[in-house]
Coordinates of C-alpha atoms and ligand atoms in Angstrom, one line a residue:
M1 CA -19.6 97.0 -51.8
S2 CA -19.0 93.6 -53.4
K3 CA -22.2 92.2 -55.2
I4 CA -22.7 88.6 -55.3
N5 CA -23.8 86.4 -58.2
E6 CA -27.5 86.3 -57.1
N7 CA -28.0 83.4 -59.4
F8 CA -26.7 81.3 -56.4
L9 CA -29.7 82.3 -54.4
N10 CA -32.0 80.5 -56.9
L11 CA -30.1 77.1 -55.9
Q12 CA -31.7 74.7 -53.7
D13 CA -30.1 74.7 -50.3
S14 CA -27.5 71.9 -50.7
Y15 CA -26.2 69.7 -53.5
L16 CA -27.9 66.3 -53.4
F17 CA -25.1 64.1 -52.5
S18 CA -24.1 66.6 -49.6
T19 CA -27.6 66.3 -48.2
I20 CA -27.4 62.6 -48.2
A21 CA -24.1 62.4 -46.6
K22 CA -25.3 64.7 -44.0
K23 CA -28.5 62.8 -43.1
V24 CA -26.3 59.5 -43.0
A25 CA -23.8 61.0 -40.7
E26 CA -26.5 62.2 -38.3
Y27 CA -28.0 58.8 -38.2
S28 CA -24.7 57.1 -37.8
K29 CA -23.8 59.5 -34.9
N30 CA -27.2 58.6 -33.1
N31 CA -26.8 54.9 -34.0
P32 CA -23.2 54.1 -33.6
D33 CA -23.9 50.3 -33.4
K34 CA -25.6 50.1 -36.8
E35 CA -23.6 48.8 -39.6
I36 CA -24.5 51.1 -42.6
I37 CA -24.0 49.8 -46.2
K38 CA -23.6 52.6 -48.5
L39 CA -25.0 52.2 -52.1
G40 CA -25.8 55.9 -52.6
I41 CA -23.2 58.2 -54.4
G42 CA -21.8 56.3 -57.3
D43 CA -18.2 56.1 -55.9
V44 CA -16.1 53.0 -56.7
T45 CA -14.6 50.7 -54.1
K46 CA -12.1 48.6 -56.0
P47 CA -8.4 49.9 -55.9
I48 CA -6.8 51.3 -58.8
V49 CA -5.6 48.5 -61.2
P50 CA -1.8 47.4 -60.9
A51 CA -1.2 48.6 -64.6
C52 CA -2.0 52.1 -63.6
L53 CA -0.3 51.9 -60.2
E54 CA 3.0 50.7 -61.8
A55 CA 2.6 53.7 -64.4
M56 CA 2.2 56.1 -61.5
H57 CA 5.2 54.6 -59.5
K58 CA 7.3 55.0 -62.6
A59 CA 6.1 58.6 -63.1
V60 CA 6.9 59.4 -59.5
D61 CA 10.3 58.4 -59.7
E62 CA 10.8 60.1 -63.1
I63 CA 9.8 63.5 -61.8
G64 CA 12.5 63.1 -59.0
T65 CA 15.4 63.1 -61.6
Q66 CA 16.8 66.2 -63.3
E67 CA 16.1 64.9 -66.7
G68 CA 12.4 63.6 -66.0
F69 CA 11.3 66.6 -63.9
K70 CA 8.0 68.1 -65.0
G71 CA 6.9 71.6 -64.4
Y72 CA 3.7 73.0 -66.0
G73 CA 2.5 70.6 -68.5
P74 CA 0.3 71.4 -71.6
E75 CA -3.1 72.7 -70.3
Q76 CA -4.9 70.5 -72.8
G77 CA -3.1 67.1 -71.5
Y78 CA 0.2 65.6 -72.7
E79 CA 0.3 64.4 -76.2
F80 CA 0.9 60.8 -75.0
L81 CA -2.4 60.5 -73.3
R82 CA -4.4 62.4 -76.0
N83 CA -3.1 60.2 -78.7
A84 CA -3.8 57.1 -76.6
I85 CA -7.5 58.5 -76.3
V86 CA -7.8 59.1 -79.9
E87 CA -6.4 55.6 -80.8
N88 CA -8.2 53.5 -78.3
D89 CA -11.7 55.3 -77.6
Y90 CA -12.2 56.6 -81.1
K91 CA -10.2 55.2 -83.9
A92 CA -10.7 51.6 -82.6
R93 CA -14.5 52.4 -83.0
G94 CA -14.1 53.8 -86.2
V95 CA -14.4 57.3 -85.2
D96 CA -12.2 60.1 -86.4
I97 CA -11.0 62.4 -83.7
E98 CA -7.8 64.5 -83.7
P99 CA -5.7 64.7 -80.5
D100 CA -6.2 68.6 -80.4
E101 CA -10.0 67.9 -80.2
V102 CA -9.3 66.2 -76.8
F103 CA -8.8 68.0 -73.4
V104 CA -7.7 66.2 -70.5
S105 CA -9.0 67.4 -67.2
D106 CA -9.5 66.6 -63.4
G107 CA -12.9 65.1 -63.8
A108 CA -16.1 65.0 -66.0
K109 CA -18.1 66.7 -63.1
C110 CA -15.7 69.6 -63.4
D111 CA -16.0 69.6 -67.4
C112 CA -19.8 69.4 -67.3
G113 CA -19.9 72.2 -64.8
N114 CA -17.4 74.5 -66.5
I115 CA -18.5 74.1 -70.1
V116 CA -21.3 76.7 -69.5
D117 CA -18.5 79.3 -69.6
I118 CA -18.4 79.3 -73.5
F119 CA -22.2 79.6 -73.9
A120 CA -24.3 82.8 -73.9
Q121 CA -26.6 83.3 -71.0
D122 CA -29.9 83.4 -73.0
N123 CA -29.4 80.0 -74.4
K124 CA -32.3 77.8 -73.7
V125 CA -31.2 74.7 -71.8
A126 CA -32.9 71.3 -72.0
I127 CA -32.3 68.6 -69.4
T128 CA -33.7 65.2 -69.0
D129 CA -35.7 64.5 -65.9
P130 CA -34.5 62.9 -63.5
V131 CA -31.0 64.1 -64.2
Y132 CA -27.5 64.4 -62.7
P133 CA -27.8 67.6 -60.8
V134 CA -24.6 69.1 -62.0
Y135 CA -26.0 70.0 -65.5
L136 CA -29.1 71.9 -63.9
D137 CA -27.2 73.4 -61.0
T138 CA -24.5 74.9 -63.0
N139 CA -26.8 76.5 -65.3
V140 CA -28.7 78.0 -62.6
M141 CA -25.5 79.4 -61.3
S142 CA -24.7 81.0 -64.4
G143 CA -28.0 82.6 -64.8
R144 CA -29.7 80.5 -67.6
S145 CA -32.8 79.6 -65.5
G146 CA -35.4 81.8 -63.8
K147 CA -36.8 81.2 -60.4
Y148 CA -37.5 77.8 -58.7
N149 CA -41.1 76.8 -58.6
E150 CA -41.6 74.9 -55.2
Q151 CA -45.0 73.5 -56.5
T152 CA -43.5 71.9 -59.5
G153 CA -39.9 71.4 -58.4
T154 CA -38.8 73.0 -61.7
Y155 CA -37.0 76.2 -62.7
E156 CA -38.5 78.6 -65.3
N157 CA -36.7 78.8 -68.4
I158 CA -35.4 75.2 -68.4
V159 CA -37.0 72.5 -70.6
Y160 CA -37.4 69.4 -68.7
L161 CA -37.6 66.1 -70.7
P162 CA -39.3 63.4 -68.6
V163 CA -37.6 60.0 -68.8
T164 CA -39.6 57.5 -66.9
A165 CA -41.1 54.1 -67.3
E166 CA -43.9 55.5 -69.4
N167 CA -41.8 56.4 -72.2
D168 CA -39.4 53.5 -71.8
F169 CA -36.8 56.1 -70.4
K170 CA -36.5 57.6 -73.9
P171 CA -36.8 61.4 -73.6
A172 CA -39.1 63.0 -76.4
L173 CA -37.8 65.9 -78.4
P174 CA -38.6 69.3 -77.1
K175 CA -41.8 70.9 -78.3
E176 CA -39.9 74.3 -78.2
K177 CA -36.6 75.2 -79.8
V178 CA -33.8 74.7 -77.4
D179 CA -30.1 75.7 -77.6
M180 CA -28.2 73.3 -75.4
I181 CA -29.2 69.7 -74.7
Y182 CA -27.8 67.6 -71.8
L183 CA -27.8 63.8 -72.6
C184 CA -26.2 61.3 -70.3
F185 CA -26.3 57.7 -71.6
P186 CA -25.9 55.0 -70.1
N187 CA -28.0 57.2 -68.0
N188 CA -27.3 58.4 -64.6
P189 CA -29.6 57.9 -62.7
T190 CA -31.9 55.7 -64.4
G191 CA -29.3 53.2 -65.7
T192 CA -31.0 53.1 -69.1
V193 CA -29.6 53.4 -72.5
L194 CA -30.4 54.8 -76.1
T195 CA -29.7 52.9 -79.4
K196 CA -27.9 54.6 -82.2
E197 CA -31.2 55.2 -84.0
D198 CA -32.6 56.8 -80.8
L199 CA -29.5 59.1 -80.6
K200 CA -29.7 60.0 -84.4
V201 CA -32.9 61.8 -83.7
W202 CA -31.1 63.9 -81.2
V203 CA -28.5 64.7 -83.6
D204 CA -30.8 65.5 -86.4
Y205 CA -32.8 67.8 -84.1
A206 CA -29.6 69.6 -83.1
K207 CA -28.6 70.0 -86.8
E208 CA -31.8 71.5 -87.6
N209 CA -31.9 73.9 -84.8
D210 CA -28.3 74.8 -84.3
S211 CA -28.2 73.4 -80.9
I212 CA -25.5 71.7 -79.1
I213 CA -25.7 68.3 -77.4
L214 CA -23.6 68.0 -74.3
Y215 CA -23.3 64.3 -74.1
D216 CA -22.0 62.6 -70.9
A217 CA -20.6 59.2 -71.7
A218 CA -19.0 58.6 -68.2
Y219 CA -20.5 55.1 -67.9
E220 CA -20.0 53.8 -71.5
A221 CA -17.6 51.1 -70.2
F222 CA -20.5 49.4 -68.6
I223 CA -22.4 48.9 -72.1
E224 CA -22.8 45.1 -72.9
E225 CA -25.7 45.2 -75.5
E226 CA -25.2 45.5 -79.1
N227 CA -26.0 48.8 -81.2
I228 CA -25.7 50.9 -78.1
P229 CA -23.0 53.5 -79.1
H230 CA -20.2 54.0 -76.7
S231 CA -19.6 57.4 -78.0
I232 CA -22.1 60.0 -79.4
F233 CA -19.6 60.3 -82.4
E234 CA -20.5 56.9 -83.5
V235 CA -23.7 58.5 -84.6
E236 CA -23.5 60.2 -88.2
G237 CA -23.5 63.8 -88.0
A238 CA -22.7 64.2 -84.2
K239 CA -19.3 65.6 -84.9
D240 CA -21.2 68.8 -86.1
V241 CA -23.2 69.3 -83.0
A242 CA -21.9 67.3 -79.9
I243 CA -19.3 67.7 -77.3
E244 CA -18.5 64.4 -75.3
F245 CA -17.4 64.2 -71.7
K246 CA -15.7 60.9 -70.6
S247 CA -14.1 59.9 -67.3
Y248 CA -11.6 57.5 -65.8
S249 CA -13.5 57.6 -62.6
K250 CA -16.0 54.7 -62.9
T251 CA -14.0 52.9 -65.5
A252 CA -10.5 52.8 -63.9
G253 CA -11.3 53.8 -60.3
F254 CA -10.0 57.3 -60.6
T255 CA -12.8 59.0 -58.4
G256 CA -10.1 60.0 -55.9
T257 CA -7.3 60.3 -58.4
R258 CA -9.0 62.6 -60.8
C259 CA -8.8 62.2 -64.6
A260 CA -11.1 62.8 -67.5
Y261 CA -11.4 64.3 -70.8
V262 CA -13.9 66.2 -73.0
V263 CA -14.0 66.0 -76.8
I264 CA -14.8 69.0 -78.9
P265 CA -14.5 68.4 -82.5
K266 CA -13.4 71.5 -84.5
T267 CA -16.5 71.1 -86.7
V268 CA -18.8 72.0 -83.9
K269 CA -19.9 75.6 -84.0
G270 CA -21.7 78.1 -81.8
Y271 CA -22.9 81.5 -83.0
T272 CA -22.4 85.1 -82.2
K273 CA -25.4 87.3 -81.8
S274 CA -24.8 88.5 -85.4
G275 CA -24.8 84.8 -86.6
E276 CA -21.1 84.3 -87.2
A277 CA -20.2 80.8 -86.6
I278 CA -17.4 80.1 -84.0
E279 CA -15.4 76.8 -83.3
L280 CA -16.2 75.8 -79.6
N281 CA -12.8 73.9 -79.7
K282 CA -11.1 77.4 -79.9
L283 CA -13.2 79.0 -77.1
W284 CA -12.6 75.9 -74.8
N285 CA -9.1 75.9 -75.6
R286 CA -8.8 79.5 -74.6
R287 CA -10.7 79.1 -71.4
T288 CA -8.7 75.9 -70.5
C289 CA -5.3 77.8 -70.9
T290 CA -6.7 80.6 -68.8
K291 CA -8.2 78.7 -65.9
F292 CA -6.3 75.4 -65.9
N293 CA -2.8 74.2 -65.5
G294 CA -3.4 70.6 -66.6
V295 CA -3.7 67.3 -64.9
S296 CA -0.5 66.1 -62.9
Y297 CA 1.9 64.1 -65.1
I298 CA 1.7 61.2 -62.7
V299 CA -2.1 60.8 -63.0
Q300 CA -1.9 61.3 -66.9
R301 CA 0.6 58.4 -66.9
A302 CA -1.7 56.3 -65.0
A303 CA -4.5 57.2 -67.3
E304 CA -2.3 56.1 -70.2
A305 CA -1.8 52.9 -68.7
T306 CA -5.5 52.1 -68.9
Y307 CA -4.9 51.6 -72.5
T308 CA -2.1 49.0 -72.2
P309 CA -3.0 45.5 -72.8
E310 CA -2.7 44.6 -69.0
G311 CA -4.6 47.8 -68.1
K312 CA -7.4 46.9 -70.4
K313 CA -7.5 43.4 -69.0
Q314 CA -7.6 44.6 -65.4
I315 CA -10.2 47.2 -66.1
K316 CA -12.4 44.7 -67.7
E317 CA -12.0 42.5 -64.5
N318 CA -13.0 45.4 -62.2
I319 CA -16.0 46.5 -64.5
G320 CA -17.1 42.9 -64.5
Y321 CA -17.0 42.9 -60.6
Y322 CA -19.4 45.9 -60.6
K323 CA -21.6 44.4 -63.3
E324 CA -21.8 41.2 -61.2
N325 CA -23.0 43.5 -58.3
A326 CA -25.6 45.0 -60.4
K327 CA -26.9 41.6 -61.4
I328 CA -27.1 40.7 -57.9
I329 CA -29.1 43.7 -57.0
K330 CA -31.5 43.5 -59.9
K331 CA -32.2 39.8 -59.3
G332 CA -32.5 40.2 -55.5
L333 CA -34.7 43.2 -55.8
E334 CA -37.1 41.5 -58.4
E335 CA -37.2 38.6 -56.0
A336 CA -38.2 40.8 -53.1
G337 CA -41.1 42.2 -55.4
F338 CA -39.7 45.4 -56.8
T339 CA -39.8 46.7 -60.4
V340 CA -36.2 47.4 -61.5
Y341 CA -34.8 49.3 -64.5
G342 CA -31.2 49.8 -65.6
A343 CA -28.4 47.6 -64.2
V344 CA -27.7 45.9 -67.5
N345 CA -25.5 48.5 -69.3
S346 CA -25.0 50.5 -66.2
P347 CA -23.7 50.3 -62.7
Y348 CA -27.2 52.0 -61.6
I349 CA -30.3 50.3 -60.5
W350 CA -33.3 52.3 -60.7
L351 CA -36.3 50.9 -58.7
K352 CA -39.9 51.9 -58.2
V353 CA -40.6 52.6 -54.5
P354 CA -43.6 51.0 -53.1
E355 CA -47.1 52.6 -54.0
G356 CA -48.0 55.5 -51.7
M357 CA -44.5 56.3 -50.6
T358 CA -42.2 59.2 -51.7
S359 CA -38.8 58.7 -52.7
W360 CA -37.4 60.5 -49.5
E361 CA -39.8 58.4 -47.2
F362 CA -38.4 55.3 -48.9
F363 CA -34.9 56.5 -48.3
D364 CA -35.5 57.2 -44.7
K365 CA -37.0 53.7 -44.3
L366 CA -34.3 52.0 -45.8
L367 CA -31.7 53.9 -43.8
E368 CA -33.5 53.4 -40.5
E369 CA -34.9 49.8 -40.8
V370 CA -32.1 48.0 -42.9
N371 CA -29.4 50.4 -42.7
I372 CA -28.8 50.8 -46.4
V373 CA -28.1 54.2 -48.2
G374 CA -29.4 54.9 -51.6
T375 CA -30.5 57.9 -53.5
P376 CA -34.0 59.0 -53.6
G377 CA -35.2 59.6 -57.1
S378 CA -36.8 63.0 -56.6
G379 CA -33.3 64.3 -55.7
F380 CA -32.6 64.1 -59.5
G381 CA -35.8 66.0 -60.3
P382 CA -39.5 65.9 -60.2
H383 CA -40.0 62.9 -62.5
G384 CA -37.7 60.9 -60.4
E385 CA -40.4 60.9 -57.7
G386 CA -41.6 57.5 -57.0
Y387 CA -38.2 55.9 -57.9
F388 CA -34.9 55.2 -56.0
R389 CA -31.3 54.7 -57.2
L390 CA -28.9 52.0 -56.0
T391 CA -25.2 51.7 -57.2
A392 CA -23.4 48.6 -58.0
F393 CA -20.1 50.2 -57.0
G394 CA -20.0 48.7 -53.3
T395 CA -18.0 45.6 -52.5
K396 CA -19.6 42.2 -53.4
E397 CA -19.7 41.3 -49.8
N398 CA -21.7 44.5 -48.8
T399 CA -24.0 44.1 -51.8
L400 CA -24.9 40.6 -50.9
K401 CA -25.5 41.6 -47.4
A402 CA -27.8 44.4 -48.7
I403 CA -29.7 42.5 -50.8
E404 CA -30.2 39.8 -48.1
R405 CA -31.4 42.6 -45.7
I406 CA -33.8 43.8 -48.4
K407 CA -35.2 40.4 -48.9
N408 CA -35.8 39.7 -45.2
W409 CA -37.3 43.2 -44.8
N410 CA -41.0 43.5 -43.9
I411 CA -41.4 46.8 -45.5
N412 CA -44.7 47.4 -44.0
N413 CA -43.8 46.8 -40.4
G414 CA -40.1 47.7 -40.4
Ligands
LIG1 C1 -23.3 60.0 -58.9 O1 -23.4 59.3 -57.8 O2 -24.2 60.2 -59.4 C2 -22.0 60.2 -59.2 O3 -21.1 59.5 -58.5 C3 -21.7 61.6 -59.0 C4 -20.5 62.0 -59.9 O4 -19.9 61.2 -60.5 O5 -20.1 63.2 -59.5

């Protein structure tokens, strides 16, 4: 008899964005005449920039020749891309990272999910609340949580760190000792950021407690304010305690193309039961070689092109386009009387739903009455209740249309 991994039975029925997609498909089927504007999942709408396309075309031609053909590439990524990452994303910011501390992958979602492989099951995990569901669900799957409590909407054995308007969206240090800490800044879903000083508090905590910070920086390209770190490694001491995840998805429109990377400095150590310090870089390398055969050459060439002068310029324009959408949404919602957070250093807009309504009730009302899809805050965790997320990744045309609809919406009467 084959036994299953029963941890999966502890999971909630469906992944948040799948539940939403199902609800929207159902509504759409029953209301085929309605024009639905999707500002739910953070998927980009602008095409891949010309510099990357050109690099891809060139790579396609190259692999069609005998000399240029590529079989299996290095599991960790081609040297040309790892070098470009080190030079542009780290050295240019004064951070010293070596190419063999960078692992190229097919997405930050996969990296954030797979990283749990190298950690012991009895580690205590802390997540911010609300949170990107992947961090929580993958720890539930791998047995680091207890049972789900319907009453509180939380799992046993997981430490939840509230991030709400009451604490200015800055998580407080856990009261108990934790071993793995997930931080995502600019934050998904709240769109808020931490300063270098705020992050230093976490790095110091991790050092004191021999914990690891799993830092998701997928949205760093949207940062515009000073003193907001683009990488946790800009914070002194972080190279001893942090793993960083980065993605080309939201930056360069690779949500469908798939490319990302994870940085594990060789100075980051985990411990055996007997207290021996082990380089996490080595473990991740071993895991990568066993379970992954690398991102395709074509895609890595496209990712490399994001660092060329034309690539950088074109990407900046795309980010500017989404940032303009974020401004339109923020301003429009404020004019419509909503309280709004995020949206400045982030493509996410986090709003307070009207008093007396739950996030899911607001989701249904918004979908049914003005045909706009967003993401209910409670889907990201219990402290997301009473909030709602919209993304700036739509087209400008749809963004303007959505805001017009919201402004003309009599929310109390439909
Ligand atoms: C989101 O909407 O939170 C993101 O698109 C999800 C993801 O990047 O996987």
